[in-house]
Amino acid sequence: MKQLLLKNGRVIDPANGIDGQADVLLEKGKVQKVGARISPGGADVIDCKGLLVCPGFIDMHVHLREPGQEWKETIETGTRCAAHSGFTAVACMPNTTPVNDSRSVTELIVNAARERGMVRVHPIGAVSKGQKGEELAEMSDMVDAGAVAFSDDGHPVRSSLLMRKALEYSQIFGVPVIDHCEDRELVDGGVMNEGDVSTRLGLKGWPSVAEDILVQRDILLAEYTGGHVHIAHMSTGKAAEFVRRAKKQKVKVTCEVTPHHFALTDEAVGEFDTDAKMNPPLRSEADRKALIKAIADGTIDAIATDHAPHHPDEKCVEFACAPFGIIGLETAIPLSIDLLVHAGVISWDRLVELFTVNPARILGIEAGTLTPGVAADVTVIDPDREFVVDKSTTESKSVNTPFHGWKLRGCSVLTIVGGRIVHNRDE
Ligand SMILES: [Zn+2]
């Protein structure tokens, strides 16, 4: 493999406290050197003037749908979509068919990703067998096979006893338990946020308190057990406040938000638009503002997409019957740049941290930095290039996005995995 020299870019590497003009030399799949005026030698040179050179972006919450739901997405199409979107690694949720609750399924995903994946794939194993919430899955076997966390995502861990056990056992392996916080009894079949819009549309509401209760329970259990809980796709202001307080008390809790929860509110459901149906649902403007504040003040650790492809045949049905979820890889970085950095909410440094070193630390993977010696995973960003969301050109197998037609400023232009260019927006 040839050496690659990224010249004259603004290098942003929060883990190493770097933000300034520098060159980055990649060699033999690793970061070789970061510094001023590195001589090209025999390297292929890419001029990055006016661009941001960052550690590879990581999406710690995607649904690749393989094995078992390949009409929605596959490891091949999902990782190609990730590469085109600026991500060098994804962590995939276990709600496949069969559920990733054993060594054999984890190995199948790892092997498929090695053969057909365009970016790195880190499997997340199920907390419970079959995600049924009854008994713990084979955690040790899955970690051996490459699982980086446990989650029953798609479902909450309903039993507090099981959550306690998961938080105790997961400490043996040093991995987090990621919870999808939804008190199913309180949600009671709700299909969108409970509020004025649900009332107007006559749709059953999914109240924010159903999320808050589980977030607070999980924080209490993390404090009690000393385990690490990570709150998936946090959508309410109150949950953000609970996490903020718990962090002050040194509880091992981390959390992520999705771009759709900081970009949209339940008004986006409009007239029964199923592309605005997700779980947790789009919330109120007060919640959206509270999430933005929590992104700005450091309460939120990561931005993750919850990329959830569904076939049009599944989404083109009555609102109440449609499945929850939207695709999110391609829009995540442009939405975050435009609505957070260009809007003056956060700095570039903070944005890069939310997508790189923080998710890497949560998942315990060696990534998210440009430290010499680490794998040469790099995301190059053009801060000013216009990005128009067009579902007809998506690399995903599915097209369920509420952002079609949005014009955003800023996007990735080059994705490099292990020193190899996997996507160049100009080619
Ligand atoms: Zn979920």
CSV table of C-alpha atoms and ligand atoms in Angstrom, one decimal:
chain,number,residue,atom,x,y,z
A,1,MET,CA,0.0,0.0,0.0
A,2,LYS,CA,1.3,3.4,-0.9
A,3,GLN,CA,2.0,6.1,1.6
A,4,LEU,CA,-0.6,8.9,1.7
A,5,LEU,CA,0.3,12.4,2.7
A,6,LEU,CA,-2.6,14.8,3.7
A,7,LYS,CA,-1.1,18.2,3.2
A,8,ASN,CA,-2.0,21.7,4.5
A,9,GLY,CA,-5.2,20.8,6.3
A,10,ARG,CA,-6.4,22.0,9.6
A,11,VAL,CA,-5.8,18.9,11.8
A,12,ILE,CA,-8.3,18.5,14.7
A,13,ASP,CA,-7.4,15.7,17.1
A,14,PRO,CA,-9.1,16.5,20.4
A,15,ALA,CA,-7.5,13.4,22.2
A,16,ASN,CA,-4.1,15.0,21.6
A,17,GLY,CA,-5.1,18.6,22.0
A,18,ILE,CA,-4.3,19.4,18.4
A,19,ASP,CA,-6.1,22.0,16.4
A,20,GLY,CA,-4.0,23.7,13.8
A,21,GLN,CA,-2.5,23.5,10.4
A,22,ALA,CA,-0.4,20.3,9.9
A,23,ASP,CA,0.4,17.5,7.5
A,24,VAL,CA,-0.6,13.9,8.3
A,25,LEU,CA,1.4,11.0,6.9
A,26,LEU,CA,-0.2,7.5,6.6
A,27,GLU,CA,1.9,4.5,6.0
A,28,LYS,CA,1.3,0.7,6.1
A,29,GLY,CA,-2.2,1.2,7.4
A,30,LYS,CA,-1.1,3.3,10.4
A,31,VAL,CA,-0.7,7.0,11.2
A,32,GLN,CA,3.0,7.6,10.8
A,33,LYS,CA,3.4,11.2,11.6
A,34,VAL,CA,1.6,14.5,12.3
A,35,GLY,CA,3.5,17.7,11.9
A,36,ALA,CA,4.5,20.7,9.9
A,37,ARG,CA,5.8,20.5,6.4
A,38,ILE,CA,6.3,16.7,6.1
A,39,SER,CA,8.3,16.0,3.0
A,40,PRO,CA,6.3,13.8,0.6
A,41,GLY,CA,9.1,11.3,-0.3
A,42,GLY,CA,7.3,8.7,-2.4
A,43,ALA,CA,3.8,9.3,-0.9
A,44,ASP,CA,0.6,10.1,-2.8
A,45,VAL,CA,-0.1,13.7,-1.8
A,46,ILE,CA,-3.6,15.1,-1.2
A,47,ASP,CA,-3.9,18.8,-0.8
A,48,CYS,CA,-6.3,19.5,2.1
A,49,LYS,CA,-6.0,23.3,2.1
A,50,GLY,CA,-9.3,24.7,3.5
A,51,LEU,CA,-10.3,21.2,4.8
A,52,LEU,CA,-10.4,19.7,8.3
A,53,VAL,CA,-8.4,16.5,8.8
A,54,CYS,CA,-9.9,14.5,11.7
A,55,PRO,CA,-9.6,11.1,13.2
A,56,GLY,CA,-12.1,8.7,11.6
A,57,PHE,CA,-15.7,9.4,12.7
A,58,ILE,CA,-17.4,6.6,14.6
A,59,ASP,CA,-21.1,5.9,14.6
A,60,MET,CA,-21.7,3.9,17.7
A,61,HIS,CA,-25.4,3.0,17.0
A,62,VAL,CA,-26.5,1.6,13.7
A,63,HIS,CA,-28.7,-1.3,12.6
A,64,LEU,CA,-27.1,-3.2,9.7
A,65,ARG,CA,-30.0,-5.7,9.6
A,66,GLU,CA,-27.8,-8.6,8.7
A,67,PRO,CA,-28.3,-11.4,9.5
A,68,GLY,CA,-31.9,-11.9,8.7
A,69,GLN,CA,-33.4,-8.7,7.3
A,70,GLU,CA,-31.4,-8.2,4.2
A,71,TRP,CA,-34.2,-6.5,2.3
A,72,LYS,CA,-33.7,-3.5,4.6
A,73,GLU,CA,-29.9,-3.3,4.7
A,74,THR,CA,-26.8,-5.6,4.6
A,75,ILE,CA,-23.4,-5.3,6.1
A,76,GLU,CA,-22.2,-4.5,2.6
A,77,THR,CA,-24.7,-1.7,1.8
A,78,GLY,CA,-24.7,-0.3,5.4
A,79,THR,CA,-20.9,0.0,5.6
A,80,ARG,CA,-20.8,1.4,2.0
A,81,CYS,CA,-23.3,4.0,3.1
A,82,ALA,CA,-21.2,4.7,6.2
A,83,ALA,CA,-18.1,5.2,4.1
A,84,HIS,CA,-19.9,7.6,1.8
A,85,SER,CA,-21.2,9.4,4.9
A,86,GLY,CA,-17.7,10.0,6.4
A,87,PHE,CA,-17.7,7.2,9.0
A,88,THR,CA,-14.7,4.9,9.3
A,89,ALA,CA,-16.3,2.6,11.9
A,90,VAL,CA,-19.8,1.7,13.1
A,91,ALA,CA,-21.1,-0.3,16.1
A,92,CYS,CA,-24.1,-2.5,15.1
A,93,MET,CA,-27.0,-3.3,17.3
A,94,PRO,CA,-28.0,-7.0,18.0
A,95,ASN,CA,-31.7,-6.9,17.0
A,96,THR,CA,-31.0,-9.0,13.9
A,97,THR,CA,-32.6,-12.4,13.0
A,98,PRO,CA,-31.3,-14.4,14.8
A,99,VAL,CA,-30.5,-12.0,17.6
A,100,ASN,CA,-26.7,-11.5,18.2
A,101,ASP,CA,-26.8,-13.2,21.6
A,102,SER,CA,-24.1,-15.8,21.0
A,103,ARG,CA,-20.5,-16.3,19.8
A,104,SER,CA,-21.7,-17.8,16.5
A,105,VAL,CA,-23.7,-14.7,15.5
A,106,THR,CA,-21.0,-12.3,16.6
A,107,GLU,CA,-18.5,-14.3,14.6
A,108,LEU,CA,-20.8,-14.3,11.6
A,109,ILE,CA,-21.0,-10.5,11.7
A,110,VAL,CA,-17.2,-10.0,12.2
A,111,ASN,CA,-16.4,-12.4,9.3
A,112,ALA,CA,-19.0,-10.8,7.0
A,113,ALA,CA,-17.7,-7.4,7.8
A,114,ARG,CA,-14.1,-8.5,7.1
A,115,GLU,CA,-15.2,-9.9,3.7
A,116,ARG,CA,-17.7,-7.3,2.6
A,117,GLY,CA,-17.4,-4.3,4.9
A,118,MET,CA,-16.1,-1.0,3.7
A,119,VAL,CA,-15.6,0.4,7.2
A,120,ARG,CA,-14.8,-1.3,10.5
A,121,VAL,CA,-17.8,-3.0,12.2
A,122,HIS,CA,-17.9,-3.4,16.0
A,123,PRO,CA,-20.8,-5.8,17.0
A,124,ILE,CA,-22.8,-5.1,20.1
A,125,GLY,CA,-24.1,-8.2,21.8
A,126,ALA,CA,-27.5,-8.7,23.3
A,127,VAL,CA,-27.9,-8.3,27.1
A,128,SER,CA,-30.5,-11.1,27.2
A,129,LYS,CA,-31.0,-14.3,25.3
A,130,GLY,CA,-33.2,-13.6,22.3
A,131,GLN,CA,-33.5,-10.0,23.7
A,132,LYS,CA,-36.4,-11.5,25.6
A,133,GLY,CA,-35.3,-9.8,28.9
A,134,GLU,CA,-35.3,-13.1,30.8
A,135,GLU,CA,-31.8,-14.4,31.2
A,136,LEU,CA,-28.4,-13.0,30.4
A,137,ALA,CA,-26.9,-13.8,27.0
A,138,GLU,CA,-23.4,-15.5,26.7
A,139,MET,CA,-21.5,-12.3,27.4
A,140,SER,CA,-18.1,-13.8,27.8
A,141,ASP,CA,-18.3,-15.7,24.5
A,142,MET,CA,-19.5,-12.6,22.6
A,143,VAL,CA,-16.7,-10.5,24.0
A,144,ASP,CA,-14.2,-13.1,22.9
A,145,ALA,CA,-15.6,-13.0,19.4
A,146,GLY,CA,-15.4,-9.2,19.2
A,147,ALA,CA,-18.4,-7.7,20.9
A,148,VAL,CA,-17.7,-4.2,22.3
A,149,ALA,CA,-20.8,-3.6,24.4
A,150,PHE,CA,-24.1,-5.1,25.3
A,151,SER,CA,-27.6,-3.9,24.5
A,152,ASP,CA,-31.1,-5.1,24.0
A,153,ASP,CA,-31.7,-2.0,21.8
A,154,GLY,CA,-35.1,-2.0,20.1
A,155,HIS,CA,-36.2,-3.2,23.5
A,156,PRO,CA,-35.6,-1.8,27.0
A,157,VAL,CA,-34.1,-4.1,29.7
A,158,ARG,CA,-37.4,-4.2,31.5
A,159,SER,CA,-36.3,-6.1,34.6
A,160,SER,CA,-34.3,-4.1,37.1
A,161,LEU,CA,-32.8,-7.4,38.4
A,162,LEU,CA,-31.6,-8.3,34.9
A,163,MET,CA,-30.2,-4.8,34.4
A,164,ARG,CA,-28.4,-5.1,37.8
A,165,LYS,CA,-26.9,-8.4,36.7
A,166,ALA,CA,-25.8,-7.1,33.3
A,167,LEU,CA,-24.1,-4.1,35.0
A,168,GLU,CA,-22.3,-6.4,37.4
A,169,TYR,CA,-21.2,-9.0,34.8
A,170,SER,CA,-20.2,-6.4,32.1
A,171,GLN,CA,-17.6,-5.0,34.5
A,172,ILE,CA,-15.7,-8.2,34.3
A,173,PHE,CA,-15.1,-7.5,30.6
A,174,GLY,CA,-14.9,-3.7,30.9
A,175,VAL,CA,-17.6,-3.0,28.5
A,176,PRO,CA,-20.7,-0.8,28.8
A,177,VAL,CA,-24.4,-1.8,28.9
A,178,ILE,CA,-26.3,0.4,26.4
A,179,ASP,CA,-29.9,0.8,27.3
A,180,HIS,CA,-32.9,1.8,25.1
A,181,CYS,CA,-34.9,3.5,27.8
A,182,GLU,CA,-38.6,2.9,27.4
A,183,ASP,CA,-41.0,1.9,30.1
A,184,ARG,CA,-43.3,-0.2,27.9
A,185,GLU,CA,-46.2,-0.2,30.3
A,186,LEU,CA,-46.2,3.6,30.3
A,187,VAL,CA,-45.7,3.8,26.5
A,188,ASP,CA,-48.7,1.6,26.3
A,189,GLY,CA,-48.7,1.4,22.5
A,190,GLY,CA,-47.9,5.1,21.9
A,191,VAL,CA,-46.7,5.9,18.4
A,192,MET,CA,-45.4,9.5,18.7
A,193,ASN,CA,-44.6,12.0,21.4
A,194,GLU,CA,-47.5,12.7,23.8
A,195,GLY,CA,-48.4,16.3,23.4
A,196,ASP,CA,-50.4,18.8,21.4
A,197,VAL,CA,-49.5,17.3,18.1
A,198,SER,CA,-50.5,13.8,19.1
A,199,THR,CA,-53.8,15.2,20.4
A,200,ARG,CA,-54.4,17.1,17.1
A,201,LEU,CA,-53.6,14.0,15.0
A,202,GLY,CA,-55.5,11.7,17.3
A,203,LEU,CA,-52.5,9.4,17.6
A,204,LYS,CA,-51.6,7.6,20.8
A,205,GLY,CA,-48.9,9.4,22.7
A,206,TRP,CA,-45.5,8.0,24.0
A,207,PRO,CA,-44.9,10.2,27.0
A,208,SER,CA,-41.4,11.5,27.8
A,209,VAL,CA,-41.7,10.3,31.4
A,210,ALA,CA,-41.6,6.7,30.1
A,211,GLU,CA,-38.0,7.4,29.0
A,212,ASP,CA,-37.1,9.5,32.1
A,213,ILE,CA,-38.0,6.7,34.5
A,214,LEU,CA,-35.7,4.2,32.9
A,215,VAL,CA,-32.9,6.6,32.6
A,216,GLN,CA,-33.1,7.4,36.3
A,217,ARG,CA,-33.4,3.7,37.2
A,218,ASP,CA,-30.3,2.9,35.1
A,219,ILE,CA,-28.3,5.7,36.7
A,220,LEU,CA,-29.3,4.4,40.2
A,221,LEU,CA,-28.3,0.8,39.2
A,222,ALA,CA,-25.0,2.0,37.7
A,223,GLU,CA,-24.3,3.9,40.9
A,224,TYR,CA,-25.2,0.9,43.0
A,225,THR,CA,-23.2,-1.7,41.0
A,226,GLY,CA,-20.3,0.5,39.8
A,227,GLY,CA,-21.1,-0.7,36.3
A,228,HIS,CA,-21.1,1.5,33.2
A,229,VAL,CA,-24.4,2.3,31.6
A,230,HIS,CA,-24.7,4.2,28.3
A,231,ILE,CA,-28.0,5.8,27.5
A,232,ALA,CA,-28.9,5.3,23.8
A,233,HIS,CA,-30.6,8.0,21.7
A,234,MET,CA,-31.6,10.2,24.7
A,235,SER,CA,-34.5,12.4,23.7
A,236,THR,CA,-35.8,14.3,26.7
A,237,GLY,CA,-34.6,17.4,28.6
A,238,LYS,CA,-35.3,15.7,31.9
A,239,ALA,CA,-33.1,12.7,31.0
A,240,ALA,CA,-30.3,15.0,30.1
A,241,GLU,CA,-30.7,16.7,33.5
A,242,PHE,CA,-30.5,13.3,35.2
A,243,VAL,CA,-27.3,12.4,33.4
A,244,ARG,CA,-25.8,15.8,34.1
A,245,ARG,CA,-26.4,15.4,37.8
A,246,ALA,CA,-25.2,11.8,37.9
A,247,LYS,CA,-21.9,12.7,36.1
A,248,LYS,CA,-21.3,15.3,38.8
A,249,GLN,CA,-21.6,12.5,41.4
A,250,LYS,CA,-19.1,10.4,39.4
A,251,VAL,CA,-21.6,7.8,38.4
A,252,LYS,CA,-20.4,5.8,35.3
A,253,VAL,CA,-23.0,7.0,32.9
A,254,THR,CA,-22.5,8.2,29.4
A,255,CYS,CA,-25.1,9.1,26.7
A,256,GLU,CA,-25.7,9.8,23.0
A,257,VAL,CA,-28.2,11.8,21.0
A,258,THR,CA,-29.2,11.4,17.4
A,259,PRO,CA,-29.2,14.2,14.9
A,260,HIS,CA,-32.9,13.9,14.4
A,261,HIS,CA,-33.6,14.6,18.1
A,262,PHE,CA,-31.7,17.8,18.0
A,263,ALA,CA,-32.8,18.8,14.6
A,264,LEU,CA,-36.6,18.1,14.7
A,265,THR,CA,-39.6,18.1,16.9
A,266,ASP,CA,-42.9,16.2,16.9
A,267,GLU,CA,-44.2,18.9,14.5
A,268,ALA,CA,-42.3,17.1,11.8
A,269,VAL,CA,-44.9,14.3,11.9
A,270,GLY,CA,-47.0,16.9,10.0
A,271,GLU,CA,-49.8,15.0,8.4
A,272,PHE,CA,-48.9,11.4,9.5
A,273,ASP,CA,-45.4,11.3,7.9
A,274,THR,CA,-44.1,7.8,8.7
A,275,ASP,CA,-40.5,9.1,8.0
A,276,ALA,CA,-40.9,11.1,11.2
A,277,LYS,CA,-41.8,8.0,13.2
A,278,MET,CA,-39.0,6.8,15.4
A,279,ASN,CA,-38.3,5.4,18.8
A,280,PRO,CA,-37.9,7.3,21.0
A,281,PRO,CA,-40.2,9.7,19.2
A,282,LEU,CA,-39.3,13.3,18.1
A,283,ARG,CA,-40.1,15.4,21.2
A,284,SER,CA,-41.1,19.0,22.0
A,285,GLU,CA,-39.2,22.1,21.2
A,286,ALA,CA,-38.3,22.4,24.9
A,287,ASP,CA,-36.7,19.0,24.8
A,288,ARG,CA,-34.9,19.8,21.6
A,289,LYS,CA,-33.5,22.9,23.1
A,290,ALA,CA,-32.5,21.1,26.3
A,291,LEU,CA,-30.6,18.5,24.2
A,292,ILE,CA,-28.7,21.3,22.4
A,293,LYS,CA,-27.8,22.8,25.7
A,294,ALA,CA,-26.6,19.3,26.9
A,295,ILE,CA,-24.5,19.0,23.8
A,296,ALA,CA,-22.9,22.4,24.4
A,297,ASP,CA,-22.2,21.9,28.1
A,298,GLY,CA,-20.6,18.4,27.8
A,299,THR,CA,-23.4,16.4,29.3
A,300,ILE,CA,-23.8,14.4,26.0
A,301,ASP,CA,-20.8,12.2,25.1
A,302,ALA,CA,-21.6,11.2,21.6
A,303,ILE,CA,-23.7,11.8,18.5
A,304,ALA,CA,-25.0,8.5,17.0
A,305,THR,CA,-27.4,8.0,14.2
A,306,ASP,CA,-29.6,5.1,15.2
A,307,HIS,CA,-29.5,4.4,11.5
A,308,ALA,CA,-32.6,2.2,11.1
A,309,PRO,CA,-33.4,1.2,7.6
A,310,HIS,CA,-36.9,0.0,6.7
A,311,HIS,CA,-38.2,-0.9,3.2
A,312,PRO,CA,-40.6,1.6,1.6
A,313,ASP,CA,-43.3,-1.2,1.6
A,314,GLU,CA,-43.0,-1.3,5.4
A,315,LYS,CA,-43.1,2.5,5.8
A,316,CYS,CA,-45.8,3.3,3.3
A,317,VAL,CA,-48.6,2.3,5.6
A,318,GLU,CA,-50.9,3.9,8.1
A,319,PHE,CA,-48.9,5.9,10.7
A,320,ALA,CA,-49.8,3.7,13.6
A,321,CYS,CA,-48.8,0.5,11.8
A,322,ALA,CA,-45.4,1.7,10.4
A,323,PRO,CA,-42.2,0.5,12.0
A,324,PHE,CA,-40.1,3.0,14.1
A,325,GLY,CA,-36.9,4.3,12.7
A,326,ILE,CA,-35.1,6.3,10.0
A,327,ILE,CA,-31.9,6.1,8.1
A,328,GLY,CA,-29.3,8.4,9.4
A,329,LEU,CA,-25.7,7.9,8.3
A,330,GLU,CA,-25.6,10.3,5.3
A,331,THR,CA,-27.3,13.2,7.1
A,332,ALA,CA,-25.5,12.9,10.5
A,333,ILE,CA,-22.3,14.9,9.8
A,334,PRO,CA,-23.9,17.6,7.7
A,335,LEU,CA,-26.7,18.2,10.2
A,336,SER,CA,-24.3,18.3,13.1
A,337,ILE,CA,-21.9,20.7,11.3
A,338,ASP,CA,-24.7,23.0,10.1
A,339,LEU,CA,-27.0,23.0,13.2
A,340,LEU,CA,-24.3,22.8,15.8
A,341,VAL,CA,-21.0,24.3,14.6
A,342,HIS,CA,-22.2,26.9,12.0
A,343,ALA,CA,-25.0,27.8,14.3
A,344,GLY,CA,-22.5,28.7,17.0
A,345,VAL,CA,-23.6,26.0,19.5
A,346,ILE,CA,-20.2,24.2,19.7
A,347,SER,CA,-16.7,24.4,18.4
A,348,TRP,CA,-15.2,22.2,15.7
A,349,ASP,CA,-13.0,20.6,18.4
A,350,ARG,CA,-16.1,19.6,20.4
A,351,LEU,CA,-17.9,18.3,17.3
A,352,VAL,CA,-14.9,16.0,16.4
A,353,GLU,CA,-14.8,14.8,20.0
A,354,LEU,CA,-18.5,13.8,19.9
A,355,PHE,CA,-17.8,11.7,16.8
A,356,THR,CA,-14.4,10.3,17.5
A,357,VAL,CA,-12.5,10.0,20.8
A,358,ASN,CA,-15.7,9.9,23.0
A,359,PRO,CA,-17.4,7.0,21.3
A,360,ALA,CA,-14.1,5.2,21.0
A,361,ARG,CA,-13.6,5.5,24.8
A,362,ILE,CA,-17.1,4.4,25.6
A,363,LEU,CA,-16.7,1.3,23.4
A,364,GLY,CA,-13.1,0.7,24.5
A,365,ILE,CA,-11.8,0.5,21.0
A,366,GLU,CA,-8.4,1.9,19.9
A,367,ALA,CA,-9.6,4.6,17.5
A,368,GLY,CA,-10.7,8.1,17.5
A,369,THR,CA,-7.3,9.8,17.4
A,370,LEU,CA,-4.4,10.5,15.0
A,371,THR,CA,-1.8,9.4,17.5
A,372,PRO,CA,1.2,7.9,15.5
A,373,GLY,CA,1.0,4.1,15.5
A,374,VAL,CA,-2.8,3.9,15.6
A,375,ALA,CA,-4.8,2.6,12.5
A,376,ALA,CA,-4.9,5.2,9.7
A,377,ASP,CA,-8.6,6.0,9.9
A,378,VAL,CA,-9.3,9.5,8.8
A,379,THR,CA,-12.3,11.7,8.0
A,380,VAL,CA,-11.7,14.8,5.9
A,381,ILE,CA,-14.3,17.5,6.1
A,382,ASP,CA,-15.1,20.5,3.9
A,383,PRO,CA,-16.7,22.9,6.3
A,384,ASP,CA,-18.4,24.9,3.6
A,385,ARG,CA,-19.4,22.5,0.9
A,386,GLU,CA,-23.2,22.4,0.4
A,387,PHE,CA,-24.9,19.1,0.9
A,388,VAL,CA,-28.4,18.5,-0.4
A,389,VAL,CA,-30.2,15.5,1.1
A,390,ASP,CA,-31.5,13.4,-1.7
A,391,LYS,CA,-33.0,10.1,-0.9
A,392,SER,CA,-32.9,9.0,-4.5
A,393,THR,CA,-29.1,8.9,-4.3
A,394,THR,CA,-28.7,7.2,-0.9
A,395,GLU,CA,-26.3,4.3,-0.6
A,396,SER,CA,-28.6,2.7,1.9
A,397,LYS,CA,-31.0,0.0,0.7
A,398,SER,CA,-33.7,2.1,2.4
A,399,VAL,CA,-34.9,5.7,1.9
A,400,ASN,CA,-36.8,6.5,5.1
A,401,THR,CA,-35.5,9.9,5.9
A,402,PRO,CA,-37.4,13.1,7.0
A,403,PHE,CA,-34.6,15.3,5.7
A,404,HIS,CA,-35.1,14.9,2.0
A,405,GLY,CA,-34.5,18.2,0.2
A,406,TRP,CA,-32.7,19.8,3.1
A,407,LYS,CA,-29.8,22.0,2.1
A,408,LEU,CA,-26.9,21.9,4.6
A,409,ARG,CA,-23.5,23.4,4.7
A,410,GLY,CA,-20.5,21.2,5.6
A,411,CYS,CA,-19.9,17.5,4.9
A,412,SER,CA,-17.2,14.9,4.7
A,413,VAL,CA,-15.2,14.7,1.4
A,414,LEU,CA,-12.8,11.9,2.1
A,415,THR,CA,-13.0,8.7,4.2
A,416,ILE,CA,-9.9,6.7,4.8
A,417,VAL,CA,-9.9,3.3,6.5
A,418,GLY,CA,-6.6,1.7,7.4
A,419,GLY,CA,-4.7,4.1,5.1
A,420,ARG,CA,-6.9,3.2,2.1
A,421,ILE,CA,-9.4,5.8,0.6
A,422,VAL,CA,-12.8,4.2,0.8
A,423,HIS,CA,-14.7,7.2,-0.4
A,424,ASN,CA,-13.9,10.4,-2.2
A,425,ARG,CA,-16.8,12.8,-2.8
A,426,ASP,CA,-15.2,14.2,-5.9
A,427,GLU,CA,-14.9,10.8,-7.7
B,1,ZN,ZN,-33.3,2.0,20.5
